[in-house]
mmCIF file of C-alpha atoms in Angstrom:
data_model
loop_
_atom_site.group_PDB
_atom_site.id
_atom_site.type_symbol
_atom_site.label_atom_id
_atom_site.label_comp_id
_atom_site.label_asym_id
_atom_site.label_seq_id
_atom_site.Cartn_x
_atom_site.Cartn_y
_atom_site.Cartn_z
ATOM 1 C CA MET A 11 87.245 88.494 123.749
ATOM 2 C CA ARG A 12 86.873 92.043 122.389
ATOM 3 C CA PRO A 13 89.423 92.785 119.609
ATOM 4 C CA ARG A 14 91.877 95.568 120.484
ATOM 5 C CA PHE A 15 90.777 98.393 118.189
ATOM 6 C CA PRO A 16 94.002 100.456 118.341
ATOM 7 C CA LEU A 17 96.062 97.388 117.421
ATOM 8 C CA LEU A 18 93.840 96.715 114.404
ATOM 9 C CA MET A 19 94.215 100.332 113.266
ATOM 10 C CA THR A 20 97.974 100.149 113.618
ATOM 11 C CA ALA A 21 98.189 96.890 111.671
ATOM 12 C CA LEU A 22 96.149 98.292 108.777
ATOM 13 C CA LEU A 23 98.230 101.472 108.661
ATOM 14 C CA LEU A 24 101.468 99.477 108.622
ATOM 15 C CA ALA A 25 100.118 97.297 105.813
ATOM 16 C CA ALA A 26 99.249 100.362 103.737
ATOM 17 C CA ALA A 27 102.469 102.295 104.360
ATOM 18 C CA PRO A 28 104.769 100.318 101.977
ATOM 19 C CA ALA A 29 102.461 100.903 99.008
ATOM 20 C CA ALA A 30 102.308 104.632 99.691
ATOM 21 C CA HIS A 31 106.077 104.828 100.203
ATOM 22 C CA ALA A 32 106.717 103.015 96.925
ATOM 23 C CA GLN A 33 104.611 105.573 95.091
ATOM 24 C CA TYR A 34 106.660 108.374 96.621
ATOM 25 C CA ASP A 35 109.863 106.749 95.341
ATOM 26 C CA ASP A 36 108.466 106.282 91.842
ATOM 27 C CA TYR A 37 107.430 109.937 91.544
ATOM 28 C CA GLU A 38 110.056 111.636 93.677
ATOM 29 C CA ASP A 39 110.909 114.227 91.052
ATOM 30 C CA GLU A 40 107.331 114.936 89.916
ATOM 31 C CA GLU A 41 104.937 117.605 91.118
ATOM 32 C CA TRP A 42 101.677 116.054 92.316
ATOM 33 C CA TYR A 43 99.030 118.461 91.092
ATOM 34 C CA ASP A 44 95.589 117.909 89.569
ATOM 35 C CA ASP A 45 95.349 121.376 87.976
ATOM 36 C CA ARG A 46 95.828 120.006 84.447
ATOM 37 C CA TYR A 47 93.143 117.376 84.990
ATOM 38 C CA PRO A 48 90.433 118.865 87.235
ATOM 39 C CA THR A 49 87.860 116.337 88.391
ATOM 40 C CA GLY A 50 84.198 116.751 89.120
ATOM 41 C CA GLY A 51 84.371 114.520 92.167
ATOM 42 C CA TYR A 52 85.546 111.274 93.689
ATOM 43 C CA PHE A 53 83.980 107.903 94.267
ATOM 44 C CA GLY A 54 85.468 105.971 97.173
ATOM 45 C CA GLY A 55 84.995 102.843 99.189
ATOM 46 C CA GLY A 56 86.758 100.529 101.534
ATOM 47 C CA PHE A 57 86.902 98.464 104.668
ATOM 48 C CA ILE A 58 85.899 99.831 108.095
ATOM 49 C CA VAL A 59 86.589 98.692 111.649
ATOM 50 C CA ALA A 60 84.302 100.342 114.210
ATOM 51 C CA SER A 61 84.737 100.505 117.967
ATOM 52 C CA PRO A 62 81.658 101.274 120.123
ATOM 53 C CA ARG A 63 82.093 104.072 122.646
ATOM 54 C CA GLY A 64 80.417 104.914 125.950
ATOM 55 C CA GLU A 65 77.224 102.980 126.763
ATOM 56 C CA PHE A 66 77.308 101.228 123.408
ATOM 57 C CA ALA A 67 80.598 99.531 124.355
ATOM 58 C CA ASP A 68 78.888 97.923 127.366
ATOM 59 C CA HIS A 69 76.626 95.892 125.081
ATOM 60 C CA VAL A 70 78.364 95.232 121.752
ATOM 61 C CA ASP A 71 81.840 94.374 120.466
ATOM 62 C CA ASP A 72 83.841 95.907 117.641
ATOM 63 C CA GLY A 73 82.113 95.886 114.272
ATOM 64 C CA PHE A 74 83.422 95.176 110.768
ATOM 65 C CA GLY A 75 82.029 96.205 107.419
ATOM 66 C CA GLY A 76 82.349 98.489 104.419
ATOM 67 C CA ARG A 77 81.469 101.975 103.234
ATOM 68 C CA LEU A 78 80.964 103.894 99.970
ATOM 69 C CA PHE A 79 80.967 107.629 99.349
ATOM 70 C CA TYR A 80 80.857 110.258 96.647
ATOM 71 C CA ALA A 81 82.399 113.718 97.122
ATOM 72 C CA HIS A 82 81.433 116.303 94.498
ATOM 73 C CA ARG A 83 83.728 119.306 94.148
ATOM 74 C CA LEU A 84 82.006 122.658 94.686
ATOM 75 C CA ASP A 85 84.927 124.820 93.535
ATOM 76 C CA ARG A 86 87.370 124.487 90.664
ATOM 77 C CA ASP A 87 90.426 123.796 92.806
ATOM 78 C CA GLY A 88 88.721 121.196 94.959
ATOM 79 C CA TRP A 89 89.056 122.663 98.452
ATOM 80 C CA LEU A 90 85.342 122.248 99.180
ATOM 81 C CA ALA A 91 83.061 119.336 98.307
ATOM 82 C CA LEU A 92 79.618 117.942 99.097
ATOM 83 C CA ARG A 93 79.956 114.375 100.376
ATOM 84 C CA ILE A 94 77.371 111.590 100.452
ATOM 85 C CA ASP A 95 78.455 108.712 102.684
ATOM 86 C CA GLY A 96 76.907 105.332 103.466
ATOM 87 C CA GLY A 97 77.899 101.952 104.815
ATOM 88 C CA MET A 98 77.072 98.891 106.839
ATOM 89 C CA LEU A 99 78.784 96.971 109.609
ATOM 90 C CA ASN A 100 78.138 93.810 111.582
ATOM 91 C CA TYR A 101 78.556 93.939 115.364
ATOM 92 C CA GLY A 102 77.300 90.471 116.318
ATOM 93 C CA HIS A 103 76.958 87.032 114.729
ATOM 94 C CA GLU A 104 75.611 83.661 115.894
ATOM 95 C CA ARG A 105 75.299 80.342 114.072
ATOM 96 C CA GLN A 106 73.484 77.205 115.230
ATOM 97 C CA ARG A 107 72.908 73.803 113.637
ATOM 98 C CA VAL A 108 69.201 73.016 114.118
ATOM 99 C CA PRO A 109 66.564 70.574 112.759
ATOM 100 C CA LEU A 110 64.626 71.920 109.786
ATOM 101 C CA SER A 111 61.305 70.968 111.417
ATOM 102 C CA PRO A 112 60.280 69.327 114.710
ATOM 103 C CA THR A 113 58.068 66.915 112.764
ATOM 104 C CA LEU A 114 61.087 65.631 110.804
ATOM 105 C CA GLY A 115 63.235 65.053 113.857
ATOM 106 C CA GLY A 116 66.969 65.552 113.468
ATOM 107 C CA ARG A 117 67.381 63.892 110.059
ATOM 108 C CA ILE A 118 67.428 67.161 108.135
ATOM 109 C CA ARG A 119 69.461 69.912 109.753
ATOM 110 C CA VAL A 120 70.170 73.471 108.616
ATOM 111 C CA ASP A 121 72.222 76.462 109.742
ATOM 112 C CA LEU A 122 70.358 79.115 111.716
ATOM 113 C CA THR A 123 72.332 82.358 111.463
ATOM 114 C CA THR A 124 71.548 85.526 113.402
ATOM 115 C CA ALA A 125 73.323 88.779 112.502
ATOM 116 C CA ASN A 126 73.281 92.114 114.324
ATOM 117 C CA ASN A 127 73.830 94.977 111.878
ATOM 118 C CA LEU A 128 74.037 98.750 111.633
ATOM 119 C CA ALA A 129 73.686 100.778 108.437
ATOM 120 C CA PHE A 130 74.084 104.522 107.976
ATOM 121 C CA LEU A 131 73.595 107.189 105.338
ATOM 122 C CA GLY A 132 74.666 110.813 105.671
ATOM 123 C CA VAL A 133 75.409 113.961 103.692
ATOM 124 C CA GLY A 134 77.513 117.007 104.497
ATOM 125 C CA PRO A 135 80.470 119.207 103.579
ATOM 126 C CA GLN A 136 84.074 118.115 103.098
ATOM 127 C CA ILE A 137 87.080 120.425 103.079
ATOM 128 C CA GLY A 138 90.560 119.306 102.136
ATOM 129 C CA VAL A 139 93.875 120.038 100.498
ATOM 130 C CA PRO A 140 93.465 119.294 96.764
ATOM 131 C CA ASN A 141 97.150 118.953 95.824
ATOM 132 C CA GLY A 142 100.358 117.469 97.162
ATOM 133 C CA ARG A 143 101.796 114.111 98.130
ATOM 134 C CA LEU A 144 99.579 113.957 101.226
ATOM 135 C CA ARG A 145 96.110 115.530 101.027
ATOM 136 C CA PRO A 146 94.435 115.833 104.463
ATOM 137 C CA TYR A 147 90.692 116.398 104.664
ATOM 138 C CA ALA A 148 87.875 116.759 107.179
ATOM 139 C CA HIS A 149 84.144 116.237 106.781
ATOM 140 C CA GLY A 150 80.876 116.390 108.697
ATOM 141 C CA PHE A 151 77.513 114.767 108.054
ATOM 142 C CA ALA A 152 73.922 114.391 109.178
ATOM 143 C CA GLY A 153 71.599 111.550 108.211
ATOM 144 C CA VAL A 154 70.010 108.374 109.472
ATOM 145 C CA SER A 155 71.136 105.090 111.016
ATOM 146 C CA TYR A 156 69.312 101.760 111.011
ATOM 147 C CA LEU A 157 70.007 98.930 113.470
ATOM 148 C CA TRP A 158 68.476 95.527 112.886
ATOM 149 C CA THR A 159 68.817 91.884 113.880
ATOM 150 C CA GLN A 160 68.051 89.285 111.236
ATOM 151 C CA SER A 161 67.831 85.487 111.386
ATOM 152 C CA SER A 162 68.096 83.248 108.330
ATOM 153 C CA LEU A 163 68.103 79.555 107.454
ATOM 154 C CA GLU A 164 70.711 78.116 105.100
ATOM 155 C CA GLY A 165 71.341 74.652 103.735
ATOM 156 C CA THR A 166 74.735 73.160 102.983
ATOM 157 C CA ALA A 167 77.432 73.947 100.383
ATOM 158 C CA GLY A 168 77.104 77.729 100.800
ATOM 159 C CA GLU A 169 73.552 77.968 99.490
ATOM 160 C CA GLU A 170 71.640 81.236 99.704
ATOM 161 C CA PRO A 171 69.245 81.578 102.678
ATOM 162 C CA PHE A 172 65.807 80.171 101.902
ATOM 163 C CA ALA A 173 64.044 81.821 104.874
ATOM 164 C CA THR A 174 64.780 85.169 106.539
ATOM 165 C CA THR A 175 63.157 87.094 109.399
ATOM 166 C CA THR A 176 63.929 90.508 110.851
ATOM 167 C CA ASN A 177 63.667 89.959 114.590
ATOM 168 C CA PHE A 178 64.052 93.562 115.734
ATOM 169 C CA ASP A 179 64.922 96.976 114.242
ATOM 170 C CA ASP A 180 65.116 100.669 114.984
ATOM 171 C CA ALA A 181 65.995 103.832 113.021
ATOM 172 C CA THR A 182 67.404 107.076 114.429
ATOM 173 C CA PHE A 183 68.825 110.428 113.387
ATOM 174 C CA ALA A 184 72.618 110.296 113.057
ATOM 175 C CA TRP A 185 75.403 112.851 112.835
ATOM 176 C CA GLY A 186 79.169 112.929 113.042
ATOM 177 C CA GLY A 187 82.405 113.888 111.402
ATOM 178 C CA GLY A 188 85.787 112.603 110.443
ATOM 179 C CA ALA A 189 89.259 113.347 109.173
ATOM 180 C CA GLY A 190 91.738 111.533 107.005
ATOM 181 C CA VAL A 191 94.304 111.775 104.283
ATOM 182 C CA TYR A 192 94.349 110.913 100.590
ATOM 183 C CA VAL A 193 97.666 109.481 99.348
ATOM 184 C CA PRO A 194 97.863 109.849 95.521
ATOM 185 C CA LEU A 195 98.749 106.604 93.751
ATOM 186 C CA ARG A 196 98.091 107.702 90.144
ATOM 187 C CA ARG A 197 97.573 111.086 88.517
ATOM 188 C CA GLY A 198 95.743 111.908 85.322
ATOM 189 C CA VAL A 199 92.188 112.234 84.094
ATOM 190 C CA SER A 200 90.988 109.629 86.639
ATOM 191 C CA PRO A 201 93.382 109.943 89.588
ATOM 192 C CA ILE A 202 93.493 107.154 92.170
ATOM 193 C CA SER A 203 94.334 107.680 95.839
ATOM 194 C CA LEU A 204 94.684 105.615 98.981
ATOM 195 C CA ASP A 205 92.210 106.797 101.656
ATOM 196 C CA LEU A 206 93.030 106.499 105.369
ATOM 197 C CA GLY A 207 90.906 108.079 108.090
ATOM 198 C CA LEU A 208 88.852 108.111 111.272
ATOM 199 C CA THR A 209 85.147 108.902 111.668
ATOM 200 C CA TYR A 210 83.109 109.646 114.793
ATOM 201 C CA PHE A 211 79.509 108.505 114.454
ATOM 202 C CA ASP A 212 76.633 109.317 116.852
ATOM 203 C CA ALA A 213 73.223 107.787 116.198
ATOM 204 C CA GLY A 214 71.735 109.060 119.453
ATOM 205 C CA GLU A 215 69.655 106.782 121.651
ATOM 206 C CA ALA A 216 68.417 103.639 119.925
ATOM 207 C CA GLU A 217 66.866 100.302 120.876
ATOM 208 C CA TYR A 218 68.581 97.196 119.504
ATOM 209 C CA LEU A 219 69.385 93.544 120.176
ATOM 210 C CA PRO A 220 72.941 92.723 121.261
ATOM 211 C CA GLU A 221 74.579 89.431 120.315
ATOM 212 C CA GLY A 222 72.765 86.682 122.256
ATOM 213 C CA GLY A 223 69.697 88.881 122.703
ATOM 214 C CA ILE A 224 67.220 86.174 121.616
ATOM 215 C CA THR A 225 66.146 83.274 123.849
ATOM 216 C CA ASP A 226 64.619 80.180 122.200
ATOM 217 C CA HIS A 227 61.989 78.118 124.019
ATOM 218 C CA ASP A 228 61.084 74.454 123.607
ATOM 219 C CA ASP A 229 57.600 75.315 122.309
ATOM 220 C CA GLY A 230 59.101 77.248 119.383
ATOM 221 C CA SER A 231 58.502 80.701 120.801
ATOM 222 C CA ILE A 232 61.247 83.245 121.439
ATOM 223 C CA THR A 233 61.904 86.047 123.899
ATOM 224 C CA LEU A 234 63.700 89.198 122.799
ATOM 225 C CA HIS A 235 66.000 91.120 125.132
ATOM 226 C CA PRO A 236 66.451 94.563 123.545
ATOM 227 C CA VAL A 237 68.767 97.197 124.978
ATOM 228 C CA ARG A 238 68.308 100.968 124.831
ATOM 229 C CA SER A 239 71.418 103.127 124.942
ATOM 230 C CA GLN A 240 73.463 105.752 123.154
ATOM 231 C CA THR A 241 75.099 104.369 119.993
ATOM 232 C CA ASP A 242 78.412 106.201 119.577
ATOM 233 C CA LEU A 243 81.048 104.679 117.282
ATOM 234 C CA LEU A 244 84.615 105.496 116.329
ATOM 235 C CA SER A 245 85.586 103.887 113.030
ATOM 236 C CA PHE A 246 88.827 103.520 111.088
ATOM 237 C CA HIS A 247 88.669 103.083 107.329
ATOM 238 C CA LEU A 248 91.115 101.989 104.668
ATOM 239 C CA GLY A 249 90.048 102.339 101.059
ATOM 240 C CA ILE A 250 90.552 103.688 97.544
ATOM 241 C CA THR A 251 89.173 106.783 95.776
ATOM 242 C CA VAL A 252 88.820 107.278 92.020
ATOM 243 C CA GLY A 253 88.436 110.729 90.470
ATOM 244 C CA ILE A 254 85.844 111.460 87.798
ATOM 245 C CA SER A 255 86.869 113.796 84.994
ATOM 246 C CA ARG A 256 84.744 116.889 84.352
ATOM 247 C CA ARG A 257 85.252 116.222 80.673
#
């Protein structure tokens, strides 16, 4: 069953709200400004939940993963920044218990795992409010996306895969934009903020394998069933940013 994306977003927001509210109480009488401690930029990262849109939603379920970014301030006050953004999410996963080799029979069995993934990297401008208890921002980007399906063999006791194969992949031009809000948690030379936001991501038309897109045959051969469609995504992210002092 497809997870309900709006419910997941709501749950994450509710989980984050008490921490932000507690910070407001602790610093109710303070002015939240960075003017005394200007930063050169911010590193950030966090958890993302992505919901496919349009044609993409006909073939894949919601994806889960992580992202990292760096936003470098282009003016002293921090209204404008250049942002580099990248991340990865998984939109399909299968695991089977199979014999290691037909010649050994079923005495030695391993886990065959197949993962359907999407990675992206983009760069573009970000504009936002540099001061205050809530600091909204918006950003746009252009870059590249990479979709691939990979199968690997693993033993027992959480061992690292000892054999890996990329079954199918494709790379496309990607663009998009997003909006969010930084909630300051700590001021100073290296300020820390909670980061909540939404991002629209369009990787154009791509060819990829959906979950279950590989058929195994008794003779050891496989048949791939790729799909070609638009690859629009709407993602929600929850993370942390850390400022870097210009000093």
